């Protein structure tokens, strides 16, 4: 093994004098987070998981007390987590999180992706070597009774081209856009899932983990970890629940037919960038401790140490040279039309510019600064085809969500990016990372932003689903029964609506370094947009229902008026009949006064008849037509 490789590549984590894991330069901390909804947790336990139940459970479960005592003070330093004098969310240990686990991750030496209809086949020396990765696992109990499961990985890397592509694959395994099913893939009766024996997506199938003497695809390893950790946690929670809340007296709920907690509890959703693929609903947190990357992203003038624009560091000549090399690597292929073949010859030509300047390079050695800029721009947007960028695209992708002012840039604390599925942070060093790494495997400040944003995003998605169901129910029932429509609105307002605004995390951060990022994550993840959409949708349907209710009420009033009018006419006719009886018994044509009475009677009867006919014509013809 090369002695220049980071210490973790030799199978050991760097340890300080106190026995704690030491965070070194060029180390990446990845947290894969999966959300288990409140409804699924309640179904698995037979009872809703309340904050007070978790509060009493936490100190007794595995290493949860240690997690709380070490990490909660760091959370509380930057956020006001209190609700009515108590904290309602909790860190929980995992069965496999008592001590760090070391696994070996392998990827193939050739990776194939497709961008904008053009395929790239990249063959790199050193890409397929075995890499040691440290793993920590833990749970987070949310205020609404949901749980999230976290797998934290640490990888100490180099700046070699091979390692840069390996880092890209670590993001692709959870969000494999740019990858596609083979053209000759057999037809499926259902969408492919990451836990299938084979999906046909290289980024999923070919990234493997060796642990406990077994080698398996990455997601199979994650499922095995989740199944073991979830079974242990759920059993412990069932034993802890009060009998009246579904504990021992209720018995153990039935397991899913598959026997896998992962398949039962983790939601699978279509991955829109790869039609026909379903992925576990998850989000990623990347935390780079890397002085070189940090200085590239927040460059300073070496003489004055004042911040300078990133564009001044960009080597546009390398970008032009890279484009020329790509043009030379483009081949026609009968199956895929066009293919970039990034083979040894391509990499030799690409790096020849540095070689001509007296700095020979290979794919296993340090990548030039311009290539690192391209990698960073691509990684921030989850793009593995990062060579195919011009300078403006690179600069756009290097525009962070924090800092976003000159004053913030001058502080040079950290720099943060985000894409729809990941938040990414770069630092030179981090005291908070050093403190919490032995417990949660990442920076607690970044993690709190990440976990609250993820909770709000999935809570908003559930709220959106409930609102769409409300619209469907109201439209189906309001045609026949306003009472049912009103009941649907009442149930929605006292159920999903109330729960959403009760359980959603507001911006609880004390400082702009976290608060500004949280607000931008709210925008980027579509939380604010979805919330506005749902409010408008529900308001519109509610308004339409009220309008219909008003029209029906007016119609009822009109019908009542007709009924009262009919009763009046009936009474008038009854009076006339009474008069007729009187006249019939007393009428004498020889008496002039009786003629006057007869004329009055006939006039009244005719007037009543005209009124009835006129009202009937107006009501059933002119009114209905208008």
Coordinates of C-alpha atoms in Angstrom, one line a residue:
X1 CA 0.0 0.0 0.0
X2 CA 1.3 3.5 -0.9
X3 CA 2.6 5.1 2.3
X4 CA 1.5 8.6 1.0
X5 CA -2.2 7.6 1.1
X6 CA -4.3 8.9 4.0
X7 CA -4.0 6.8 7.2
X8 CA -7.5 5.4 6.8
X9 CA -6.5 3.8 3.6
X10 CA -4.1 1.7 5.7
X11 CA -7.1 0.5 7.8
X12 CA -6.9 2.8 10.8
X13 CA -8.5 6.0 11.8
X14 CA -6.0 8.7 13.1
X15 CA -6.4 8.9 16.9
X16 CA -5.4 11.7 19.2
X17 CA -3.8 11.4 22.6
X18 CA -7.2 11.1 24.3
X19 CA -8.3 8.2 22.2
X20 CA -10.6 10.3 20.0
X21 CA -10.8 10.1 16.2
X22 CA -8.8 12.9 14.8
X23 CA -10.2 14.9 11.9
X24 CA -7.5 15.6 9.3
X25 CA -7.1 17.5 6.1
X26 CA -8.7 15.9 3.0
X27 CA -11.3 14.0 4.9
X28 CA -14.9 13.8 3.9
X29 CA -17.8 13.1 6.3
X30 CA -21.0 11.8 4.6
X31 CA -24.3 11.4 6.3
X32 CA -27.0 9.4 4.4
X33 CA -30.4 10.2 6.1
X34 CA -33.6 8.3 5.6
X35 CA -37.0 9.4 6.9
X36 CA -39.6 7.1 8.5
X37 CA -43.0 8.9 8.7
X38 CA -45.0 9.2 11.9
X39 CA -47.7 7.0 10.4
X40 CA -45.3 4.2 9.7
X41 CA -43.7 4.4 13.1
X42 CA -47.1 4.3 14.8
X43 CA -48.1 1.3 12.6
X44 CA -44.9 -0.6 13.6
X45 CA -45.3 0.2 17.3
X46 CA -49.1 0.0 17.5
X47 CA -49.1 3.4 19.1
X48 CA -48.0 7.0 18.3
X49 CA -44.4 7.8 19.5
X50 CA -44.7 10.9 21.6
X51 CA -41.8 13.1 22.7
X52 CA -42.4 12.3 26.4
X53 CA -42.1 8.5 25.6
X54 CA -38.8 9.1 23.8
X55 CA -37.6 11.4 26.6
X56 CA -37.9 8.7 29.2
X57 CA -36.6 6.0 26.8
X58 CA -33.5 7.8 25.6
X59 CA -31.3 7.5 28.7
X60 CA -31.8 3.7 28.9
X61 CA -31.2 2.8 25.2
X62 CA -27.7 1.8 24.2
X63 CA -25.3 4.8 23.9
X64 CA -28.2 7.4 23.6
X65 CA -27.2 9.1 26.8
X66 CA -23.7 9.6 25.5
X67 CA -25.0 11.0 22.3
X68 CA -27.3 13.4 24.2
X69 CA -24.7 14.6 26.6
X70 CA -22.0 15.2 23.9
X71 CA -24.1 16.6 21.0
X72 CA -27.2 18.3 22.5
X73 CA -25.1 21.1 24.0
X74 CA -23.7 21.8 20.6
X75 CA -27.2 21.9 19.1
X76 CA -28.4 24.2 21.9
X77 CA -25.4 26.6 21.2
X78 CA -26.8 27.6 17.9
X79 CA -30.6 26.9 18.1
X80 CA -33.5 27.6 20.4
X81 CA -34.9 24.1 20.5
X82 CA -37.2 24.6 23.4
X83 CA -41.0 24.2 23.1
X84 CA -43.0 25.1 26.2
X85 CA -39.9 24.6 28.4
X86 CA -38.9 21.2 26.9
X87 CA -37.0 19.7 24.0
X88 CA -39.1 17.4 21.8
X89 CA -36.6 15.8 19.5
X90 CA -33.9 13.4 20.5
X91 CA -30.8 11.5 19.4
X92 CA -30.9 7.8 19.8
X93 CA -28.1 5.2 19.5
X94 CA -28.2 2.3 17.1
X95 CA -27.3 -1.3 17.6
X96 CA -24.5 -1.0 15.1
X97 CA -23.4 2.4 16.4
X98 CA -21.8 1.5 19.6
X99 CA -18.3 1.7 18.0
X100 CA -17.2 2.7 14.5
X101 CA -17.3 0.0 11.9
X102 CA -14.7 -0.2 9.0
X103 CA -15.8 -1.4 5.7
X104 CA -14.2 -1.7 2.3
X105 CA -15.8 0.2 -0.6
X106 CA -15.0 -0.8 -4.2
X107 CA -16.0 0.7 -7.6
X108 CA -15.2 -0.6 -11.1
X109 CA -12.3 0.9 -13.1
X110 CA -14.6 1.9 -15.8
X111 CA -17.8 4.0 -15.3
X112 CA -20.4 4.8 -17.9
X113 CA -22.8 7.7 -17.8
X114 CA -25.1 9.6 -20.2
X115 CA -25.4 13.4 -20.3
X116 CA -27.7 15.2 -22.8
X117 CA -27.9 12.1 -25.0
X118 CA -24.1 11.6 -25.2
X119 CA -22.5 8.6 -23.4
X120 CA -19.2 8.8 -21.6
X121 CA -17.0 5.8 -20.9
X122 CA -14.4 6.7 -18.3
X123 CA -11.5 4.3 -17.6
X124 CA -9.2 5.4 -14.8
X125 CA -6.1 3.8 -13.3
X126 CA -6.6 3.5 -9.6
X127 CA -10.3 4.0 -9.5
X128 CA -11.0 0.3 -8.6
X129 CA -8.7 0.0 -5.7
X130 CA -10.1 -1.0 -2.3
X131 CA -10.9 2.0 -0.1
X132 CA -11.4 1.9 3.7
X133 CA -14.4 3.8 5.0
X134 CA -15.5 4.4 8.6
X135 CA -19.2 3.9 9.4
X136 CA -21.3 5.2 12.3
X137 CA -25.1 4.8 12.7
X138 CA -27.7 6.5 14.8
X139 CA -31.4 7.6 15.0
X140 CA -33.1 10.9 15.4
X141 CA -36.6 11.1 16.9
X142 CA -38.6 14.0 15.6
X143 CA -41.3 16.1 17.4
X144 CA -44.2 14.5 15.5
X145 CA -43.2 10.9 16.2
X146 CA -41.3 10.3 13.0
X147 CA -37.8 8.7 13.0
X148 CA -34.9 9.3 10.8
X149 CA -32.0 6.8 10.3
X150 CA -28.5 8.1 9.7
X151 CA -25.5 6.3 8.3
X152 CA -22.3 8.4 8.6
X153 CA -19.3 7.6 6.5
X154 CA -15.8 9.0 6.7
X155 CA -13.4 8.7 3.8
X156 CA -9.9 10.2 3.8
X157 CA -9.1 11.0 0.2
X158 CA -6.4 12.4 -2.1
X159 CA -6.7 14.9 -4.9
X160 CA -6.0 12.3 -7.5
X161 CA -8.3 12.2 -10.5
X162 CA -9.3 8.7 -9.5
X163 CA -10.4 9.8 -6.0
X164 CA -12.3 12.8 -7.4
X165 CA -14.4 10.4 -9.5
X166 CA -14.8 8.1 -6.5
X167 CA -16.2 11.0 -4.4
X168 CA -18.6 11.7 -7.2
X169 CA -19.8 8.1 -7.2
X170 CA -20.4 8.3 -3.4
X171 CA -23.1 10.9 -4.2
X172 CA -24.3 9.1 -7.3
X173 CA -25.1 5.9 -5.4
X174 CA -27.9 7.8 -3.5
X175 CA -28.9 10.1 -6.4
X176 CA -27.9 8.4 -9.7
X177 CA -28.8 11.1 -12.2
X178 CA -26.8 10.8 -15.5
X179 CA -27.0 7.0 -15.2
X180 CA -29.4 5.0 -17.2
X181 CA -30.6 1.4 -17.8
X182 CA -28.8 -0.5 -20.6
X183 CA -30.4 -0.3 -24.0
X184 CA -30.9 -4.1 -23.9
X185 CA -32.3 -4.2 -20.4
X186 CA -35.3 -6.7 -20.2
X187 CA -38.8 -5.3 -19.7
X188 CA -39.9 -5.0 -16.1
X189 CA -43.3 -5.5 -14.5
X190 CA -42.5 -2.9 -11.9
X191 CA -40.0 -0.2 -11.3
X192 CA -36.4 -1.2 -10.4
X193 CA -35.4 -0.8 -6.7
X194 CA -32.0 -0.5 -5.1
X195 CA -32.6 -3.6 -3.1
X196 CA -33.2 -5.7 -6.2
X197 CA -30.4 -8.3 -7.0
X198 CA -29.6 -6.1 -10.0
X199 CA -31.1 -2.8 -11.1
X200 CA -29.1 -2.3 -14.3
X201 CA -27.9 1.2 -13.0
X202 CA -24.1 1.0 -12.7
X203 CA -23.9 3.7 -10.0
X204 CA -26.1 1.4 -7.8
X205 CA -25.0 -2.1 -8.7
X206 CA -21.3 -1.5 -9.0
X207 CA -20.6 0.4 -5.8
X208 CA -20.0 -2.4 -3.3
X209 CA -19.3 -2.7 0.4
X210 CA -17.4 -5.5 2.1
X211 CA -18.3 -5.9 5.7
X212 CA -18.2 -9.0 8.0
X213 CA -16.6 -11.1 5.3
X214 CA -19.4 -10.4 2.8
X215 CA -19.4 -8.2 -0.3
X216 CA -22.6 -6.7 -1.4
X217 CA -24.0 -3.6 -3.3
X218 CA -24.0 -0.5 -1.2
X219 CA -27.8 -0.3 -0.7
X220 CA -27.9 -4.0 0.3
X221 CA -25.5 -3.1 3.1
X222 CA -27.6 -0.2 4.1
X223 CA -30.7 -2.3 4.2
X224 CA -29.0 -5.0 6.3
X225 CA -27.8 -2.3 8.8
X226 CA -31.3 -0.7 8.9
X227 CA -33.1 -4.1 9.4
X228 CA -30.9 -5.0 12.4
X229 CA -31.0 -1.5 14.0
X230 CA -34.7 -1.0 13.4
X231 CA -35.6 -4.5 14.8
X232 CA -33.6 -3.7 18.0
X233 CA -35.1 -0.2 18.4
X234 CA -38.7 -1.2 17.8
X235 CA -38.5 -4.1 20.2
X236 CA -37.0 -1.9 22.9
X237 CA -39.7 0.8 22.3
X238 CA -42.5 -1.7 22.4
X239 CA -41.2 -2.9 25.8
X240 CA -41.0 0.6 27.0
X241 CA -44.4 1.8 25.9
X242 CA -47.1 2.0 28.6
X243 CA -49.6 -0.9 28.2
X244 CA -52.4 1.5 27.5
X245 CA -50.4 3.0 24.6
X246 CA -49.6 -0.2 22.8
X247 CA -46.9 -1.7 24.9
X248 CA -46.7 -5.3 26.3
X249 CA -50.4 -5.5 26.7
X250 CA -51.0 -4.9 23.1
X251 CA -48.6 -7.5 21.8
X252 CA -46.2 -7.2 19.0
X253 CA -47.5 -5.9 15.7
X254 CA -47.2 -8.2 12.7
X255 CA -44.1 -7.9 10.5
X256 CA -44.3 -7.2 6.9
X257 CA -44.6 -10.1 4.5
X258 CA -41.0 -9.5 3.2
X259 CA -39.6 -9.7 6.7
X260 CA -37.6 -6.5 6.1
X261 CA -38.1 -3.4 8.1
X262 CA -36.3 -1.5 5.4
X263 CA -38.9 -2.5 2.8
X264 CA -41.8 -1.8 5.3
X265 CA -40.6 1.5 6.8
X266 CA -38.6 3.3 4.2
X267 CA -40.7 4.9 1.5
X268 CA -39.7 4.3 -2.1
X269 CA -40.3 7.1 -4.6
X270 CA -39.8 7.4 -8.4
X271 CA -36.5 8.9 -9.3
X272 CA -37.6 11.3 -12.0
X273 CA -34.1 11.6 -13.6
X274 CA -34.1 7.9 -14.3
X275 CA -37.5 6.7 -15.5
X276 CA -38.3 3.3 -14.2
X277 CA -36.2 3.5 -11.1
X278 CA -37.5 3.9 -7.5
X279 CA -35.1 5.2 -4.8
X280 CA -35.4 5.2 -1.0
X281 CA -36.5 8.7 0.1
X282 CA -33.3 10.0 1.5
X283 CA -31.1 13.2 1.8
X284 CA -27.3 13.6 2.0
X285 CA -25.0 15.8 4.0
X286 CA -21.4 16.2 2.9
X287 CA -18.8 17.9 5.1
X288 CA -15.3 18.4 3.6
X289 CA -12.4 19.3 5.8
X290 CA -10.0 20.4 3.1
X291 CA -7.8 23.5 3.1
X292 CA -7.0 23.2 -0.6
X293 CA -10.7 23.1 -1.6
X294 CA -11.5 25.8 0.9
X295 CA -8.9 28.2 -0.4
X296 CA -10.0 27.5 -4.0
X297 CA -13.6 28.3 -3.1
X298 CA -12.8 31.4 -1.0
X299 CA -9.5 32.6 -2.5
X300 CA -7.5 35.4 -1.0
X301 CA -4.7 37.6 -2.3
X302 CA -1.6 36.0 -0.8
X303 CA 0.0 39.5 -0.2
X304 CA -3.0 41.2 1.4
X305 CA -5.0 38.2 2.5
X306 CA -8.1 40.1 1.2
X307 CA -10.8 38.0 -0.6
X308 CA -10.6 37.9 -4.4
X309 CA -13.1 36.8 -7.0
X310 CA -13.0 33.1 -7.8
X311 CA -12.9 34.0 -11.5
X312 CA -9.4 35.4 -11.1
X313 CA -8.2 31.9 -10.2
X314 CA -9.9 30.1 -13.2
X315 CA -7.6 28.8 -15.9
X316 CA -9.7 29.4 -19.0
X317 CA -6.9 28.0 -21.1
X318 CA -7.3 24.6 -19.4
X319 CA -11.0 24.7 -20.1
X320 CA -10.3 25.3 -23.8
X321 CA -7.7 22.5 -23.8
X322 CA -10.2 20.2 -22.0
X323 CA -12.9 20.9 -24.6
X324 CA -10.4 20.1 -27.4
X325 CA -9.5 16.8 -25.7
X326 CA -13.1 15.9 -25.4
X327 CA -13.7 16.6 -29.1
X328 CA -10.9 14.2 -29.9
X329 CA -12.4 11.6 -27.6
X330 CA -15.8 11.7 -29.3
X331 CA -16.6 8.6 -31.3
X332 CA -19.7 7.5 -33.2
X333 CA -21.4 4.4 -31.8
X334 CA -24.2 2.5 -33.6
X335 CA -26.0 1.9 -30.3
X336 CA -25.6 5.2 -28.5
X337 CA -24.9 7.6 -31.5
X338 CA -22.0 9.4 -29.8
X339 CA -19.6 8.3 -27.1
X340 CA -16.8 10.0 -25.2
X341 CA -14.1 7.5 -24.6
X342 CA -12.1 8.8 -21.6
X343 CA -9.4 6.2 -21.7
X344 CA -5.7 6.3 -20.9
X345 CA -4.9 8.1 -24.1
X346 CA -7.5 10.8 -23.3
X347 CA -6.1 11.4 -19.8
X348 CA -2.5 11.5 -21.2
X349 CA -3.6 14.2 -23.7
X350 CA -5.6 16.2 -21.1
X351 CA -2.7 16.2 -18.7
X352 CA 0.0 16.9 -21.3
X353 CA -0.5 20.7 -20.8
X354 CA 0.9 20.3 -17.3
X355 CA 3.5 17.9 -18.5
X356 CA 4.7 20.5 -21.0
X357 CA 5.1 22.9 -18.1
X358 CA 7.4 20.4 -16.4
X359 CA 4.8 18.9 -14.0
X360 CA 4.1 15.4 -15.3
X361 CA 0.8 13.9 -14.0
X362 CA -1.0 10.6 -14.0
X363 CA -4.6 9.8 -13.0
X364 CA -3.4 8.5 -9.7
X365 CA -1.5 11.7 -8.8
X366 CA -2.6 15.2 -7.8
X367 CA -5.2 16.8 -10.1
X368 CA -4.3 20.3 -11.4
X369 CA -6.2 23.2 -9.8
X370 CA -8.3 23.9 -12.9
X371 CA -9.5 20.3 -12.9
X372 CA -10.3 20.5 -9.2
X373 CA -12.4 23.6 -9.9
X374 CA -14.4 21.5 -12.4
X375 CA -14.8 18.7 -10.0
X376 CA -16.1 21.0 -7.2
X377 CA -18.6 22.7 -9.6
X378 CA -19.8 19.3 -10.7
X379 CA -20.0 17.8 -7.2
X380 CA -22.0 20.7 -5.9
X381 CA -24.6 20.1 -8.5
X382 CA -24.3 16.2 -8.4
X383 CA -22.8 16.2 -11.9
X384 CA -20.2 13.5 -12.7
X385 CA -19.7 14.8 -16.3
X386 CA -17.8 17.8 -14.8
X387 CA -15.2 18.0 -17.6
X388 CA -18.0 19.1 -20.0
X389 CA -18.3 22.6 -18.6
X390 CA -17.2 26.1 -19.7
X391 CA -15.9 28.7 -17.3
X392 CA -19.3 30.4 -16.9
X393 CA -20.9 27.1 -15.9
X394 CA -18.2 26.4 -13.4
X395 CA -18.5 29.8 -11.8
X396 CA -22.3 29.5 -11.6
X397 CA -22.0 26.2 -9.9
X398 CA -19.4 27.6 -7.4
X399 CA -21.8 30.3 -6.3
X400 CA -22.6 29.3 -2.7
X401 CA -25.7 29.6 -0.5
X402 CA -23.4 30.9 2.2
X403 CA -21.6 33.2 2.4
X404 CA -23.5 35.6 0.1
X405 CA -22.1 38.9 1.3
X406 CA -18.6 40.4 1.3
X407 CA -18.7 40.6 5.1
X408 CA -19.5 37.0 5.4
X409 CA -16.8 36.0 2.9
X410 CA -14.3 38.0 4.9
X411 CA -15.0 35.9 8.0
X412 CA -13.9 32.7 6.1
X413 CA -15.6 30.3 8.5
X414 CA -17.1 27.9 6.0
X415 CA -18.7 27.7 2.5
X416 CA -21.9 25.9 1.9
X417 CA -23.7 24.6 -1.2
X418 CA -26.9 22.7 -1.8
X419 CA -28.7 20.8 -4.5
X420 CA -32.1 19.2 -4.3
X421 CA -30.8 16.1 -2.4
X422 CA -27.7 17.2 -0.6
X423 CA -26.1 20.0 1.5
X424 CA -22.4 20.4 1.1
X425 CA -20.0 22.2 3.4
X426 CA -16.3 23.0 3.0
X427 CA -14.0 24.1 5.9
X428 CA -10.3 24.4 6.7
X429 CA -10.9 22.9 10.1
X430 CA -13.8 22.6 12.5
X431 CA -13.8 22.4 16.3
X432 CA -17.5 21.3 16.3
X433 CA -16.6 18.5 13.9
X434 CA -13.8 17.3 16.1
X435 CA -16.1 17.3 19.1
X436 CA -19.1 15.5 17.6
X437 CA -17.3 13.2 15.1
X438 CA -16.9 10.4 17.6
X439 CA -20.7 10.4 18.2
X440 CA -22.5 11.3 15.0
X441 CA -19.7 11.3 12.5
X442 CA -20.2 14.8 11.2
X443 CA -20.4 18.5 12.2
X444 CA -23.4 18.9 14.6
X445 CA -24.1 22.5 13.3
X446 CA -24.4 21.3 9.7
X447 CA -26.3 18.2 10.8
X448 CA -29.0 20.2 12.6
X449 CA -29.7 22.4 9.5
X450 CA -29.7 19.2 7.4
X451 CA -32.1 17.2 9.7
X452 CA -34.6 20.1 10.3
X453 CA -34.7 20.9 6.6
X454 CA -35.3 17.2 5.8
X455 CA -38.1 16.9 8.4
X456 CA -39.8 20.0 7.0
X457 CA -39.5 18.9 3.5
X458 CA -41.1 15.5 4.1
X459 CA -43.7 16.9 6.4
X460 CA -44.6 19.4 3.7
X461 CA -44.9 16.6 1.1
X462 CA -47.3 14.7 3.5
X463 CA -49.3 17.9 4.0
X464 CA -49.5 18.3 0.2
X465 CA -50.8 14.7 -0.2
X466 CA -53.4 15.3 2.5
X467 CA -54.5 18.6 0.8
X468 CA -54.8 16.8 -2.6
X469 CA -56.9 14.1 -1.0
X470 CA -59.1 16.7 0.6
X471 CA -59.7 18.3 -2.8
X472 CA -60.6 14.9 -4.3
X473 CA -63.0 14.1 -1.4
X474 CA -64.7 17.5 -1.4
X475 CA -65.2 17.4 -5.2
X476 CA -66.7 13.9 -4.9
X477 CA -69.0 14.6 -2.0
X478 CA -70.0 18.3 -2.4
X479 CA -72.1 17.5 -5.4
X480 CA -74.5 15.5 -3.3
X481 CA -73.8 16.6 0.3
X482 CA -72.5 19.9 1.6
X483 CA -72.6 18.3 5.1
X484 CA -69.9 15.8 3.9
X485 CA -67.8 18.5 2.3
X486 CA -67.9 20.5 5.5
X487 CA -66.9 17.4 7.5
X488 CA -63.9 16.9 5.1
X489 CA -62.8 20.5 5.7
X490 CA -63.2 20.1 9.5
X491 CA -61.2 16.9 9.5
X492 CA -58.5 18.5 7.4
X493 CA -58.2 21.7 9.6
X494 CA -58.1 19.7 12.8
X495 CA -55.9 17.0 11.4
X496 CA -53.2 17.5 8.7
X497 CA -53.4 21.3 8.8
X498 CA -53.0 21.5 12.6
X499 CA -50.3 18.9 12.7
X500 CA -48.3 20.5 9.9
X501 CA -48.1 23.9 11.6
X502 CA -47.6 22.3 15.0
X503 CA -44.8 20.0 14.0
X504 CA -43.0 22.0 11.4
X505 CA -39.7 23.5 12.5
X506 CA -39.4 27.2 12.2
X507 CA -36.1 29.0 11.9
X508 CA -34.8 28.3 15.4
X509 CA -31.2 29.2 14.7
X510 CA -29.6 32.0 16.7
X511 CA -27.0 33.1 14.2
X512 CA -27.1 34.1 10.5
X513 CA -24.4 31.5 9.8
X514 CA -27.0 28.8 10.3
X515 CA -30.3 30.8 10.0
X516 CA -29.6 32.1 6.5
X517 CA -28.7 28.7 5.3
X518 CA -31.8 27.2 6.8
X519 CA -34.0 29.8 5.0
X520 CA -32.3 29.1 1.7
X521 CA -32.7 25.3 2.2
X522 CA -36.4 26.1 2.7
X523 CA -36.5 27.7 -0.7
X524 CA -34.3 25.2 -2.5
X525 CA -36.1 22.1 -1.2
X526 CA -39.4 23.5 -2.4
X527 CA -40.9 23.8 1.2
X528 CA -42.0 27.4 0.8
X529 CA -43.3 26.8 -2.7
X530 CA -45.3 23.7 -1.8
X531 CA -46.7 25.4 1.3
X532 CA -47.9 28.3 -0.7
X533 CA -49.4 26.0 -3.4
X534 CA -51.3 24.0 -0.8
X535 CA -52.7 27.1 0.9
X536 CA -53.9 28.5 -2.4
X537 CA -55.4 25.1 -3.4
X538 CA -57.3 24.6 -0.2
X539 CA -58.4 28.2 -0.1
X540 CA -59.7 28.0 -3.6
X541 CA -61.7 24.8 -3.0
X542 CA -63.0 26.1 0.3
X543 CA -64.1 29.3 -1.5
X544 CA -65.8 27.3 -4.3
X545 CA -67.6 25.2 -1.7
X546 CA -68.8 28.3 0.2
X547 CA -70.0 29.8 -3.1
X548 CA -71.9 26.6 -3.9
X549 CA -73.3 26.6 -0.4
X550 CA -74.5 30.2 -0.8
X551 CA -76.1 29.4 -4.2
X552 CA -77.8 26.3 -2.6
X553 CA -78.9 28.4 0.3
X554 CA -80.3 31.1 -2.0
X555 CA -82.1 28.3 -4.0
X556 CA -83.5 26.9 -0.8
X557 CA -84.8 30.4 0.2
X558 CA -86.4 30.8 -3.3
X559 CA -88.0 27.4 -2.9
X560 CA -89.3 28.4 0.5
X561 CA -90.7 31.6 -1.0
X562 CA -92.5 29.6 -3.6
X563 CA -93.9 27.3 -1.0
X564 CA -95.1 30.2 1.1
X565 CA -96.6 31.8 -2.0
X566 CA -98.3 28.6 -2.9
X567 CA -99.7 28.4 0.6
X568 CA -100.9 32.0 0.3
X569 CA -102.6 31.2 -3.1
X570 CA -104.1 28.1 -1.6
X571 CA -105.5 30.1 1.3
X572 CA -106.8 32.7 -1.2
X573 CA -108.6 29.9 -3.2
X574 CA -109.9 28.5 0.1
X575 CA -111.3 31.9 0.9
X576 CA -112.9 32.1 -2.5
X577 CA -114.4 28.7 -2.2
X578 CA -115.9 29.8 1.1
X579 CA -117.2 32.9 -0.6
X580 CA -118.7 30.7 -3.4
X581 CA -120.5 28.6 -0.8
X582 CA -121.9 31.7 0.8
X583 CA -122.9 33.2 -2.6
X584 CA -124.4 29.9 -3.7
X585 CA -126.6 29.8 -0.7
X586 CA -127.5 33.4 -0.6
X587 CA -127.2 34.7 -4.2
X588 CA -130.3 36.2 -5.8
X589 CA -129.9 37.6 -9.3
X590 CA -132.8 39.8 -8.6
X591 CA -130.8 41.6 -6.0
X592 CA -128.3 44.2 -7.5
X593 CA -126.0 43.9 -4.4
X594 CA -125.5 40.2 -5.1
X595 CA -124.3 41.1 -8.7
X596 CA -121.7 43.3 -7.2
X597 CA -120.5 40.5 -4.8
X598 CA -120.4 38.0 -7.8
X599 CA -118.3 40.5 -9.8
X600 CA -115.9 40.9 -6.9
X601 CA -115.5 37.2 -6.5
X602 CA -114.8 36.6 -10.2
X603 CA -112.3 39.4 -10.3
X604 CA -110.4 38.1 -7.3
X605 CA -110.3 34.5 -8.7
X606 CA -109.1 35.7 -12.1
X607 CA -106.4 37.9 -10.5
X608 CA -105.2 35.0 -8.4
X609 CA -105.0 32.7 -11.5
X610 CA -103.0 35.3 -13.4
X611 CA -100.5 35.7 -10.5
X612 CA -100.1 31.9 -10.2
X613 CA -99.5 31.4 -14.0
X614 CA -97.2 34.5 -14.2
X615 CA -95.0 33.3 -11.3
X616 CA -94.8 29.8 -12.7
X617 CA -93.6 31.0 -16.1
X618 CA -91.0 33.4 -14.5
X619 CA -89.7 30.7 -12.1
X620 CA -89.4 27.8 -14.5
X621 CA -88.3 29.8 -17.6
X622 CA -86.8 33.2 -17.2
X623 CA -85.1 32.6 -13.8
X624 CA -83.6 29.2 -14.6
X625 CA -82.4 30.5 -18.0
X626 CA -80.6 33.4 -16.3

